[in-house]
PDB file of C-alpha atoms in Angstrom:
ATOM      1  CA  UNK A   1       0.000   0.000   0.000  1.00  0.00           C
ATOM      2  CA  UNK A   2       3.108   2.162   0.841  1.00  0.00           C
ATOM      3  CA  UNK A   3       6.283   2.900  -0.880  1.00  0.00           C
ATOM      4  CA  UNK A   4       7.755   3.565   2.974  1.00  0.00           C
ATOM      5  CA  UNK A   5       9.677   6.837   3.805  1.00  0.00           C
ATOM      6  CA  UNK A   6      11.426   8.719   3.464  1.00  0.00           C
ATOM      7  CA  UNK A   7      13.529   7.848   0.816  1.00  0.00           C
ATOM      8  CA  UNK A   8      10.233   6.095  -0.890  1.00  0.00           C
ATOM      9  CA  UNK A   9      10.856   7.404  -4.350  1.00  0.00           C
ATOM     10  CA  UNK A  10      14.263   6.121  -4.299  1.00  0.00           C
ATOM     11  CA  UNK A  11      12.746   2.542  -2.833  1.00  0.00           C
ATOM     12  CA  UNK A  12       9.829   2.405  -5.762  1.00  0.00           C
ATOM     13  CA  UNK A  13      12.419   3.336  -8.486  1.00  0.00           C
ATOM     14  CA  UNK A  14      14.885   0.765  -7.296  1.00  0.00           C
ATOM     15  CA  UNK A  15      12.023  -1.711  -6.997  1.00  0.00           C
ATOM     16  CA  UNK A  16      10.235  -1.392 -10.386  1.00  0.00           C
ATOM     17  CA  UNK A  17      13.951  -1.624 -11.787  1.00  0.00           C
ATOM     18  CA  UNK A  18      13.999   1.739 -13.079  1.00  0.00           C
ATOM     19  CA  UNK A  19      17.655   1.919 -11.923  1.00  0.00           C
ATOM     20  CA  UNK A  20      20.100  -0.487 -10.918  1.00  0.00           C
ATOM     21  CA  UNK A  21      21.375   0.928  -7.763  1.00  0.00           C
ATOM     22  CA  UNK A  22      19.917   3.757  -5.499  1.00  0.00           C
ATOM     23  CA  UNK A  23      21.087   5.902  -2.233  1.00  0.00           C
ATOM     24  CA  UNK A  24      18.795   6.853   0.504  1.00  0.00           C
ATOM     25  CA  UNK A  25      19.540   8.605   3.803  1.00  0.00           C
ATOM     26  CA  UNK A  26      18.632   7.276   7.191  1.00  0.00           C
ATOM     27  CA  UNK A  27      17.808   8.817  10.756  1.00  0.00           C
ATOM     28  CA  UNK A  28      14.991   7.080  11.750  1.00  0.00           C
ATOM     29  CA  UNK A  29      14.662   4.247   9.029  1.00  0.00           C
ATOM     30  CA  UNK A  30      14.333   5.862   5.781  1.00  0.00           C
ATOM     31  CA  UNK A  31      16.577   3.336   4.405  1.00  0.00           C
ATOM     32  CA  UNK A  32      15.471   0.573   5.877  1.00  0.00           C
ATOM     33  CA  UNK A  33      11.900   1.006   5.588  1.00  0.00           C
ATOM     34  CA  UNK A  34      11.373   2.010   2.177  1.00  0.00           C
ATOM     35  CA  UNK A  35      13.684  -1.563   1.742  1.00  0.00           C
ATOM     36  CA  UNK A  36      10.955  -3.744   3.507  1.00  0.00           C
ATOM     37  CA  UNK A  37       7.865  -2.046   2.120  1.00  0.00           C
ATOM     38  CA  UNK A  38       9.115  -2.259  -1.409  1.00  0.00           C
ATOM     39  CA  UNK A  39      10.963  -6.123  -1.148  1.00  0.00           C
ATOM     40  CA  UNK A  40      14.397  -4.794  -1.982  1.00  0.00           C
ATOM     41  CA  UNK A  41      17.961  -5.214   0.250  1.00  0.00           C
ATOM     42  CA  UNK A  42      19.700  -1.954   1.965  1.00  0.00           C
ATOM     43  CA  UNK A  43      22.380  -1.019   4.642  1.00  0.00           C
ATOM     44  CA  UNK A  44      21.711   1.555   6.711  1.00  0.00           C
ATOM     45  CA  UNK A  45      25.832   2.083   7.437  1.00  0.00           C
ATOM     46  CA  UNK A  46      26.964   3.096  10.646  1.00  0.00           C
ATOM     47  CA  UNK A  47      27.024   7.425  10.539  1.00  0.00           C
ATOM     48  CA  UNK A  48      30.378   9.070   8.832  1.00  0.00           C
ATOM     49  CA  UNK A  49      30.820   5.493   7.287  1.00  0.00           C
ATOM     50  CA  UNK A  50      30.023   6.796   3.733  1.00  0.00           C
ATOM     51  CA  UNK A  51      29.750  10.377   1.761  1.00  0.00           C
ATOM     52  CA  UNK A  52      27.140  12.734   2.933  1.00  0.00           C
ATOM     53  CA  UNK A  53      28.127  16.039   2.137  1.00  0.00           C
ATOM     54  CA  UNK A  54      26.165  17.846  -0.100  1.00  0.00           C
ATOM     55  CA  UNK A  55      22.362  16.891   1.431  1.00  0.00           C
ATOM     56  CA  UNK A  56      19.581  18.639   1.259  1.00  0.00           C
ATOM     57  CA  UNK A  57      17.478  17.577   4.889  1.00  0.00           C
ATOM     58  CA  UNK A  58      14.005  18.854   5.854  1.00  0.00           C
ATOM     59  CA  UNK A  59      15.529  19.616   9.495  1.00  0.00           C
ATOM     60  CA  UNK A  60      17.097  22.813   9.815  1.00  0.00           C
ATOM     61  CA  UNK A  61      21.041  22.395   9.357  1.00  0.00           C
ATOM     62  CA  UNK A  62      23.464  22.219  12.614  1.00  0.00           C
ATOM     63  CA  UNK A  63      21.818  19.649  14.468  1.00  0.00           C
ATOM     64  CA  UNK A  64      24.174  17.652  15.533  1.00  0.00           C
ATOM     65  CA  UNK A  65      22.781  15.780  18.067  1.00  0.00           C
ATOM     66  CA  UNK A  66      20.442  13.500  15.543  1.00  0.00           C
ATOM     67  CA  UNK A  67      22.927  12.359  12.530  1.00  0.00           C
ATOM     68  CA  UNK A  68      21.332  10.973   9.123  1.00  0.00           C
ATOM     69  CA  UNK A  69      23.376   8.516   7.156  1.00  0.00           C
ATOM     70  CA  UNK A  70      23.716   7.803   3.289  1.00  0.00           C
ATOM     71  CA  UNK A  71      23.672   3.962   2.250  1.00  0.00           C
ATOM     72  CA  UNK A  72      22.231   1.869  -0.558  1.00  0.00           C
ATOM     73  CA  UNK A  73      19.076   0.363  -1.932  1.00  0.00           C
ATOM     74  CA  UNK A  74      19.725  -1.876  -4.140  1.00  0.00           C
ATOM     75  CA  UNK A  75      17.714  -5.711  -5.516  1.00  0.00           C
ATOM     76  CA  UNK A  76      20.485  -8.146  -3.922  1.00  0.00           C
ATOM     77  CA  UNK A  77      22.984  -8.048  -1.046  1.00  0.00           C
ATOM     78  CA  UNK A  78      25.610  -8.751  -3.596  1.00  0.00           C
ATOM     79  CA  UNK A  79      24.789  -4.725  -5.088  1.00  0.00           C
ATOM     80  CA  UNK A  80      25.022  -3.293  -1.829  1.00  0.00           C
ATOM     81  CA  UNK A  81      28.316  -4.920  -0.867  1.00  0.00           C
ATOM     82  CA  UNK A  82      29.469  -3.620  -4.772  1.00  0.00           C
ATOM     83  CA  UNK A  83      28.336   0.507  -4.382  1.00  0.00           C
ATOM     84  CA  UNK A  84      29.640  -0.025  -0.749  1.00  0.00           C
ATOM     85  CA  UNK A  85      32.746  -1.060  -2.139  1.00  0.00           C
ATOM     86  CA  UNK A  86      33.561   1.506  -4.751  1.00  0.00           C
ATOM     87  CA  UNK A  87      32.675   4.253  -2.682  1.00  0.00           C
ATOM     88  CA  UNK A  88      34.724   3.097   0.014  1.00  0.00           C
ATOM     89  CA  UNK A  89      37.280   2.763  -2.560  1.00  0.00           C
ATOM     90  CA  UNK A  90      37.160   6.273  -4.326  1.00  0.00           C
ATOM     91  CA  UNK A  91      38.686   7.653  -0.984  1.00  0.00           C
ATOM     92  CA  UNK A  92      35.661   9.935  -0.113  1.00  0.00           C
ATOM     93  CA  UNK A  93      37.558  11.438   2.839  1.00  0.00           C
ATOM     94  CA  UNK A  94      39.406  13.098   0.844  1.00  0.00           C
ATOM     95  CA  UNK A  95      36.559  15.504  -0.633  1.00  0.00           C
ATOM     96  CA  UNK A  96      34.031  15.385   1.428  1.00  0.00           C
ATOM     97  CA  UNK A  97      34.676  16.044   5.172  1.00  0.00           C
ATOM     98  CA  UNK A  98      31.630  14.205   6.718  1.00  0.00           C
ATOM     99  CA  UNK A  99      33.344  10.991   6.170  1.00  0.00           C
ATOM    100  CA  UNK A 100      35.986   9.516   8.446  1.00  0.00           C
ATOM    101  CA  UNK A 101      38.777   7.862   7.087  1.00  0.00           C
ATOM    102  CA  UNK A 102      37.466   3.762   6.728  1.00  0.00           C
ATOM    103  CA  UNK A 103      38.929   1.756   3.557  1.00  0.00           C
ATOM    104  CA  UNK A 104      36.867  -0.928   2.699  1.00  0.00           C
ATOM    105  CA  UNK A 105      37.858  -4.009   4.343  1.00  0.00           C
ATOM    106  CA  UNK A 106      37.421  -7.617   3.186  1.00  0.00           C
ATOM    107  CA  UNK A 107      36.254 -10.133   5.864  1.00  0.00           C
ATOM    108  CA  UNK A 108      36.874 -13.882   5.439  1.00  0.00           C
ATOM    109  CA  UNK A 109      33.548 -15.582   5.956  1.00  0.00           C
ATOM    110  CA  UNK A 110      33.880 -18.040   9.086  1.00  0.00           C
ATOM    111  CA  UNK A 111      31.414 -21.104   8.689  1.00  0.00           C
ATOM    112  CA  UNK A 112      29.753 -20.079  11.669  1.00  0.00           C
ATOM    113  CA  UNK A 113      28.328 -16.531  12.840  1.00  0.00           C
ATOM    114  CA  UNK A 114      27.445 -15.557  16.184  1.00  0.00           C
ATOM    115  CA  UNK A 115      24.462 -13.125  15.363  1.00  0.00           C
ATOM    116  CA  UNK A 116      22.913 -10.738  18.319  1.00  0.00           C
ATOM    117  CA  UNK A 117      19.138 -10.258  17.959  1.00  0.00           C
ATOM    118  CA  UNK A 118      16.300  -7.760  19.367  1.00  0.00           C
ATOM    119  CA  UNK A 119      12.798  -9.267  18.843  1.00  0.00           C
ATOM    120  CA  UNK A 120      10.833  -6.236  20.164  1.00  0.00           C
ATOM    121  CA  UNK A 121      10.490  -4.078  22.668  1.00  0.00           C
ATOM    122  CA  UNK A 122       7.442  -4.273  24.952  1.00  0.00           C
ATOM    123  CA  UNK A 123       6.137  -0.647  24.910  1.00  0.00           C
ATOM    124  CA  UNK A 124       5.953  -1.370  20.398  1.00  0.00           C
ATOM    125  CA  UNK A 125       5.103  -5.323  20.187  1.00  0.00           C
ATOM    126  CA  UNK A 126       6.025  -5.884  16.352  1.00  0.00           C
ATOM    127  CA  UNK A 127       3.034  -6.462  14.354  1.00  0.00           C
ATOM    128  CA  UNK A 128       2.009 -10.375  13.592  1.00  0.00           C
ATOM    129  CA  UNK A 129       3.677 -11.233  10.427  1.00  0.00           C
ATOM    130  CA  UNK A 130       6.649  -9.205  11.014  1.00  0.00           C
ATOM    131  CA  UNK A 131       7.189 -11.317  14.171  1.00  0.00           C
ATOM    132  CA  UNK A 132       6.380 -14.851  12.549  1.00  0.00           C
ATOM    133  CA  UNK A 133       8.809 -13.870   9.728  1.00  0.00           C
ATOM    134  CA  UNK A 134      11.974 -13.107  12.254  1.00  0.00           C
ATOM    135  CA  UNK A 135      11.237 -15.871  14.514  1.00  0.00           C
ATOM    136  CA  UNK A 136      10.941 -18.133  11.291  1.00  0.00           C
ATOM    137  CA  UNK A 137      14.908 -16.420   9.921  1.00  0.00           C
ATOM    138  CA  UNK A 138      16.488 -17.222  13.617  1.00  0.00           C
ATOM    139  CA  UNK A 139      15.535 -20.908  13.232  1.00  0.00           C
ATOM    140  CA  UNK A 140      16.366 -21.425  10.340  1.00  0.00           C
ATOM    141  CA  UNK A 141      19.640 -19.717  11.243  1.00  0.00           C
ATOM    142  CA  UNK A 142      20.185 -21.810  14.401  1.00  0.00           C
ATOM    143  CA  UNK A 143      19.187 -25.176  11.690  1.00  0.00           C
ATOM    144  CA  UNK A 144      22.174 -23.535   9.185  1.00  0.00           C
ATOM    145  CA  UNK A 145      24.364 -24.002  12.114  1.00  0.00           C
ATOM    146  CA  UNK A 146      24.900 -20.008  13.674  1.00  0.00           C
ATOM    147  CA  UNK A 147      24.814 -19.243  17.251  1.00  0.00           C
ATOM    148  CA  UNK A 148      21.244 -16.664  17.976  1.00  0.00           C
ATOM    149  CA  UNK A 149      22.168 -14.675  20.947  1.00  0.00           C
ATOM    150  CA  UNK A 150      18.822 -12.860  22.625  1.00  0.00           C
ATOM    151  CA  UNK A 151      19.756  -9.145  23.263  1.00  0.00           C
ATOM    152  CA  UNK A 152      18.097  -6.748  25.523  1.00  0.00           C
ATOM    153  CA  UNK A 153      18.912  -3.394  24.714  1.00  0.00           C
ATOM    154  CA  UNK A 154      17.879   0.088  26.963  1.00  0.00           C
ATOM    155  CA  UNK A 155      14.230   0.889  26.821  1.00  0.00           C
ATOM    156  CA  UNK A 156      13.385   1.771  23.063  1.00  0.00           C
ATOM    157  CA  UNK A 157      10.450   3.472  24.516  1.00  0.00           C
ATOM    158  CA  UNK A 158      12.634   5.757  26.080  1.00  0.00           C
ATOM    159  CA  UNK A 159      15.296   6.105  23.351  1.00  0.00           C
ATOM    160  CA  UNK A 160      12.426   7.160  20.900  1.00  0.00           C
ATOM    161  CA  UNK A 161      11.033   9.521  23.305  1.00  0.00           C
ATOM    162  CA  UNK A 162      14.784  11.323  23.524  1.00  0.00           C
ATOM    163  CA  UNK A 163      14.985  10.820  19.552  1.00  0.00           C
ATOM    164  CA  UNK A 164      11.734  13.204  19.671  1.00  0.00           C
ATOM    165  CA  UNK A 165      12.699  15.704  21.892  1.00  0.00           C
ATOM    166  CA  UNK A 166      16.162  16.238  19.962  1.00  0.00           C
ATOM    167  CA  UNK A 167      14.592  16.372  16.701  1.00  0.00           C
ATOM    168  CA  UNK A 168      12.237  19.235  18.070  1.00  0.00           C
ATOM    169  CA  UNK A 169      15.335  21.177  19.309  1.00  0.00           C
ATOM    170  CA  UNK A 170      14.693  23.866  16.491  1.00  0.00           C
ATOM    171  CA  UNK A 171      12.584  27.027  17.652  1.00  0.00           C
ATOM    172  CA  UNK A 172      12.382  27.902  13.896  1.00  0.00           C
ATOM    173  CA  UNK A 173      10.422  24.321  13.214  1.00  0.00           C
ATOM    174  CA  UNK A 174      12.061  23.964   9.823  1.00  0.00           C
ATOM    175  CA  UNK A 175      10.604  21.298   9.027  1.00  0.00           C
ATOM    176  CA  UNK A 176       6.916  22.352   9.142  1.00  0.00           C
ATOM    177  CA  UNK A 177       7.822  26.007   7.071  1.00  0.00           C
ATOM    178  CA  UNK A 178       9.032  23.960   4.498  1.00  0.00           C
ATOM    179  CA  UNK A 179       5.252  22.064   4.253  1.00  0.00           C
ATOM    180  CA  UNK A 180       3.565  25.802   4.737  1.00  0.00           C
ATOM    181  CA  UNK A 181       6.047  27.177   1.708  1.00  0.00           C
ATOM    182  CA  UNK A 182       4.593  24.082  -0.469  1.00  0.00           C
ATOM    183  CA  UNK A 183       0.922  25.223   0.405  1.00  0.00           C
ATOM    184  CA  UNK A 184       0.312  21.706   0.911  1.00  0.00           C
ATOM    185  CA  UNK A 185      -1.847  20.638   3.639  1.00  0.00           C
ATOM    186  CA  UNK A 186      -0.620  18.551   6.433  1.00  0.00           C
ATOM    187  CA  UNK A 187      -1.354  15.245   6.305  1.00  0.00           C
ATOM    188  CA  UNK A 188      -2.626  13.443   9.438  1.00  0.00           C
ATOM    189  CA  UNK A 189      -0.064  11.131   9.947  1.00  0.00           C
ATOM    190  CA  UNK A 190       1.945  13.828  10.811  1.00  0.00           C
ATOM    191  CA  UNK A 191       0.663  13.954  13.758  1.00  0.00           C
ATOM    192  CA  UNK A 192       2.311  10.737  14.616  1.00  0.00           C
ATOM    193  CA  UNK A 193       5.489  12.565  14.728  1.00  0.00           C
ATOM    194  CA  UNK A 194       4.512  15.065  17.367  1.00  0.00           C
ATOM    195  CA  UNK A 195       4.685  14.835  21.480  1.00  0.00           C
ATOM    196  CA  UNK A 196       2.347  13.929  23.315  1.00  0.00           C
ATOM    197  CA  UNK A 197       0.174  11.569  20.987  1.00  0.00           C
ATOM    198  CA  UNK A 198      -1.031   8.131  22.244  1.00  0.00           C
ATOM    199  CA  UNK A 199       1.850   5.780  22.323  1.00  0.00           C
ATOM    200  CA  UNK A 200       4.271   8.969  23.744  1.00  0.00           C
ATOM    201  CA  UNK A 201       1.993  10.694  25.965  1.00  0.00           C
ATOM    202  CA  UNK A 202       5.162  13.491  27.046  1.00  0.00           C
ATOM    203  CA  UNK A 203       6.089  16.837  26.461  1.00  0.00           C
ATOM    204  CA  UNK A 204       9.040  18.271  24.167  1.00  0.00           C
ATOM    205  CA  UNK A 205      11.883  19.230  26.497  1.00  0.00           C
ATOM    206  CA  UNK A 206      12.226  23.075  26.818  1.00  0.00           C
ATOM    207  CA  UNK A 207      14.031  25.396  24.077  1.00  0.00           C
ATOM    208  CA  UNK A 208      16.991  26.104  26.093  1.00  0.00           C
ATOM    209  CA  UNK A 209      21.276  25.343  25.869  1.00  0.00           C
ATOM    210  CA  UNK A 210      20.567  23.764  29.014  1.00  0.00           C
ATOM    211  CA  UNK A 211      18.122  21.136  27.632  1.00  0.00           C
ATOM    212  CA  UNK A 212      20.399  20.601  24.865  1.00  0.00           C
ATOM    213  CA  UNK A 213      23.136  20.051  27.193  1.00  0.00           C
ATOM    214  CA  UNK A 214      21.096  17.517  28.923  1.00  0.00           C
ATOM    215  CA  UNK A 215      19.803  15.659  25.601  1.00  0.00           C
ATOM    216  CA  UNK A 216      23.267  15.172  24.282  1.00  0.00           C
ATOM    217  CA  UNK A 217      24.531  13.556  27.837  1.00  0.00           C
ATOM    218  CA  UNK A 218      21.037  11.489  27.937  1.00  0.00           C
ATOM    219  CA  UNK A 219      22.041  10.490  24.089  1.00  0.00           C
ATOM    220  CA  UNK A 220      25.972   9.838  25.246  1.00  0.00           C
ATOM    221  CA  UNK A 221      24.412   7.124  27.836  1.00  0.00           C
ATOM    222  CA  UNK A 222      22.897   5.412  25.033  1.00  0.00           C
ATOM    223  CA  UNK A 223      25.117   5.378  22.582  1.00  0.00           C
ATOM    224  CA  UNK A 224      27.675   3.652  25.728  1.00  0.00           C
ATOM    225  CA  UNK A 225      24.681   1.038  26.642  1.00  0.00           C
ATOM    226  CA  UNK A 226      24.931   0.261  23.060  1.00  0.00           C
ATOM    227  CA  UNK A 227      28.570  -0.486  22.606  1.00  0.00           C
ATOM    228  CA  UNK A 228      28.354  -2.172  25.717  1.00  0.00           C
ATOM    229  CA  UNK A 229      25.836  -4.592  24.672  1.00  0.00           C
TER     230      UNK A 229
END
């Protein structure tokens, strides 16, 4: 019913084969969702892994806290390993600044993996068919010989609700003047995407340094529970 966003156009064109390979950028799934609504493959790389100088973004520019990623769509994982691969190669860090330096390396498959996996979180139970389709892949992993290892990350209930109140760090609202400059209405899934609706009922932290201050320390805790696990 949905191409997925954002980064849909880029998922439907990739899809209906009218290209071979495609790039999408990523905050808060915009590669990886287009990807599963459309059937296709993608990477959603780690951030400064790959090129992304030159972006346009709806959010307003200097908002560090929240960082979007480039990566590819593509119709196999053998494509995405290939535009990985000669963009990795080209030396990007050499003309574009938001890349770190990170040649491309080539692993030696071992016959085994040991893979860590998140089911779902509680507060956002995954919906029926997305569930009987992962539980189905970690069985047939465990048959193929790999070792499943159950993870249980930090609240995603409360990483989403700090995702939120970063994005909303902006007293200009960016993104919304760019919606009133199309003279488009807004449409009401939108309001999905605002505090408080019914799955986050919270407020937006205030417009202040010192609530910036705070969100970047509450985000360095994360990022550390992360690496830890």
């Amino acid at each position: 019913m949905t191409a997925g966003g954002s980064s849909g156009g880029e998922g439907a064109l990739i899809a209906m084969r009218g290209s071979v390979l495609g790039i999408g950028t990523d905050t808060a799934g915009s590669i990886r969702i287009p990807a599963i609504c459309d059937g296709i493959y993608s990477i959603r790389p780690s951030c400064n892994r790959v090129p992304y100088g030159g972006q346009t973004n709806s959010n307003r520019e200097g908002i560090e806290s929240m960082q979007a990623t480039a990566g590819p769509l593509a119709t196999s994982t053998r494509d995405l390993s290939l535009l990985l691969q000669c963009v990795l190669n080209s030396d990007p860090w050499e003309v574009d600044s938001s890349v770190i330096f990170n040649p491309w390396r080539q692993v030696t498959s071992k016959p085994s993996l040991r893979l860590g996996f998140i089911l779902e979180d509680p507060w956002f139970p995954v919906h029926p068919p997305v569930l009987r389709t992962l539980t189905s892949a970690t069985e047939k992993l465990k048959l193929a010989g790999h070792e499943i290892i159950p993870l249980e990350p930090p609240s995603i209930k409360d990483a989403c609700l700090l995702a939120f109140r970063i994005f909303a760090m902006d007293p200009a609202n960016t993104p919304f003047k760019h919606i009133a400059t199309s003279g488009e209405p807004v449409i009401p899934a939108m309001e999905s995407t605002k505090l408080p609706h019914e799955y986050m009922p919270y407020d937006y932290a205030p417009l202040t340094l010192e609530s910036l201050y705070d969100l970047n320390e509450q985000r360095t805790w994360y990022k550390e529970r992360f690496r830890e696990l």
